[in-house]
Amino acid sequence: MCSSFIQVDVVIQTQTKYLDLIGSIGERIAKELDNFTGDRAALAYQLNLVLTEATVNAIKHGCDNAPQNCVRVTIHLQENELNIKVFDHGQGFDLETVPLPDFEHPGESGMGLFLIRSYMDSVTYTRQSDYNVLEIIKHLK
Amino acid sequence: MCSSFIQVDVVIQTQTKYLDLIGSIGERIAKELDNFTGDRAALAYQLNLVLTEATVNAIKHGCDNAPQNCVRVTIHLQENELNIKVFDHGQGFDLETVPLPDFEHPGESGMGLFLIRSYMDSVTYTRQSDYNVLEIIKHLK
Amino acid sequence: MNLNLEKINGFSVLTIQDERIDAHNSGELKEYLLQMIEGGDKQIIVQLGHVRFIDSSGLGALLSGNKHIVAKSGRFALANIQKQVLSMFELTRLNRVFEIYADLNEAFSNEG
Amino acid sequence: MNLNLEKINGFSVLTIQDERIDAHNSGELKEYLLQMIEGGDKQIIVQLGHVRFIDSSGLGALLSGNKHIVAKSGRFALANIQKQVLSMFELTRLNRVFEIYADLNEAFSNEG
Ligand SMILES: Nc1ncnc2c1ncn2[C@@H]1O[C@H](COP(=O)(O)OP(=O)(O)O)[C@@H](O)[C@H]1O
Ligand SMILES: Nc1ncnc2c1ncn2[C@@H]1O[C@H](COP(=O)(O)OP(=O)(O)O)[C@@H](O)[C@H]1O
């Protein structure tokens, strides 16, 4: 039994060279959203971006940086919902205390989570005993 | 610990409309083969084809055709090897008894496994108690 | 499937507009070709210039068209095949079964 | 990263040849811009016409170039930004920070 239309689980070594692959898979999945009535090219870009930003964070903060470590990303497409999870094994952080970027004095970093939240409908970060997970949901209409 | 550079696991509902997605992911992974010295465009095509042919077989023969059934495909890239597995829940078959296509009187079907074997280095089909798996290996040099 | 049919120089030129022919749409191609042949088309050229990818079921659909038209003493030709797609015809030796031309002009000027 | 630098009309025109700027190559872009500025370039136009995708670290690299050149009373402009990429500048309000032009000619003919 399939609970989703499409489930893609990707595990990569913690290297930024694989960001393009993960983003591209997200972009490609946007083509499969039969029921989506919005701007599909924009959504494809946004999924690419959201996966890229979330995966970079897991690579940067999510583990001791040995290259043989890995990051796991899952993308599940259901009828009305796209669910993305990015797992890390780092110390974790408190998503609620991350400030908005300072738009008057923009900095060179600190925009990733803002972008993810802007484009998606729900973002949560949960610490479990042996891993953390950033869960991102986009409702499709 | 990552045993592979890249692991992609895809689960789709048993519908041929998802063949393009699975083939495209294979094609995209060909871009990541840093050590491959051969014809990369050809390999990209071949991975797309092999995944398409193997997945069609799992959809056609691999389950009772309820659309909520699913097919699982895994693609693991290691240093010198690309490993593809396609799982099905059908009756299974004996790979060794599948004949070569009749090249003098070509038929409209029966070319899928021939193509897979031609392009890849090793193909096996194993029946387990609750599933079958077609395993395809390509050595990368 | 996105198909475009034109009559040029007495040929029925069928241009496949999709980039991909696989088990999802090859049935439709096969049906379309059969209906053309039943409708009386005897000289068919299939233009594959847009097609980046074909699987074994796509080859099968073209083979079906070829068989049915040859049975009626008609002609079936393929034109503008991309490099990777052509290698599929070579591997399956179907390049010996089909009339294959670089482009439409070459197809028109050949007696078959 | 694939970069091409030309001097045109007294401007240093840096064309980014890659389709994608992300955390994998943005560090290189940032370094390259800093070295241009340290080397004395005061009027830089970055051509983004090939760029299909930029992430927050790519925006950060451009922001870094902009800051350093403005600190030296120079000029930093962006040209030929694709639609989806432009929407990133809008969402982050960086379109109010950068000089953005439709193309090189518009950038040349503006006093800034
Ligand atoms: N997976 C993570 N583990 C630990 N900390 C994180 C993680 N993701 C984000 N953070 C924290 O949140 C901050 C803001 O992240 P983000 O908005 O993506 O911007 P940036 O990564 O550019 O700083 C980071 O600087 C980091 O401190
Ligand atoms: N996953 C599978 N389960 C059961 N039978 C299979 C499976 N894959 C292939 N087969 C058998 O092998 C035959 C040859 O397969 P293939 O070479 O792909 O050509 P085609 O599918 O066009 O007949 C099929 O007709 C089918 O009988």
GROMACS .gro file of C-alpha atoms and ligand atoms in nm, chain A residues 57-58 60-61 88 92-93 98 109-114 125, ligand 1:
model
   42
   57ASN     CA    1   2.187   2.399   0.735
   58ALA     CA    2   2.197   2.028   0.806
   60LYS     CA    3   2.676   2.315   0.829
   61HIS     CA    4   2.529   2.267   1.172
   88ASP     CA    5   2.045   1.616   1.118
   92GLY     CA    6   1.989   2.117   1.738
   93PHE     CA    7   1.853   2.469   1.787
   98VAL     CA    8   1.571   3.258   1.518
  109SER     CA    9   2.371   3.529   0.618
  110GLY     CA   10   2.064   3.452   0.825
  111MET     CA   11   1.816   3.449   0.537
  112GLY     CA   12   1.772   3.075   0.488
  113LEU     CA   13   1.497   3.001   0.737
  114PHE     CA   14   1.320   3.324   0.648
  125TYR     CA   15   1.205   2.165   1.408
  507LIG     N1   16   1.994   2.220   1.143
  507LIG     C1   17   2.039   2.317   1.227
  507LIG     N2   18   2.108   2.285   1.340
  507LIG     C2   19   2.154   2.381   1.423
  507LIG     N3   20   2.134   2.512   1.402
  507LIG     C3   21   2.067   2.551   1.293
  507LIG     C4   22   2.016   2.457   1.200
  507LIG     N4   23   1.952   2.526   1.102
  507LIG     C5   24   1.964   2.656   1.133
  507LIG     N5   25   2.031   2.673   1.248
  507LIG     C6   26   2.061   2.800   1.315
  507LIG     O1   27   1.973   2.900   1.267
  507LIG     C7   28   2.047   3.010   1.216
  507LIG     C8   29   1.975   3.073   1.100
  507LIG     O2   30   1.975   2.985   0.990
  507LIG     P1   31   1.943   3.039   0.845
  507LIG     O3   32   1.825   3.129   0.851
  507LIG     O4   33   1.934   2.924   0.753
  507LIG     O5   34   2.067   3.132   0.807
  507LIG     P2   35   2.224   3.097   0.796
  507LIG     O6   36   2.235   2.949   0.788
  507LIG     O7   37   2.265   3.170   0.674
  507LIG     O8   38   2.282   3.157   0.922
  507LIG     C9   39   2.183   2.954   1.180
  507LIG     O9   40   2.284   3.051   1.182
  507LIG    C10   41   2.203   2.849   1.287
  507LIG    O10   42   2.250   2.907   1.406
   0.00000   0.00000   0.00000
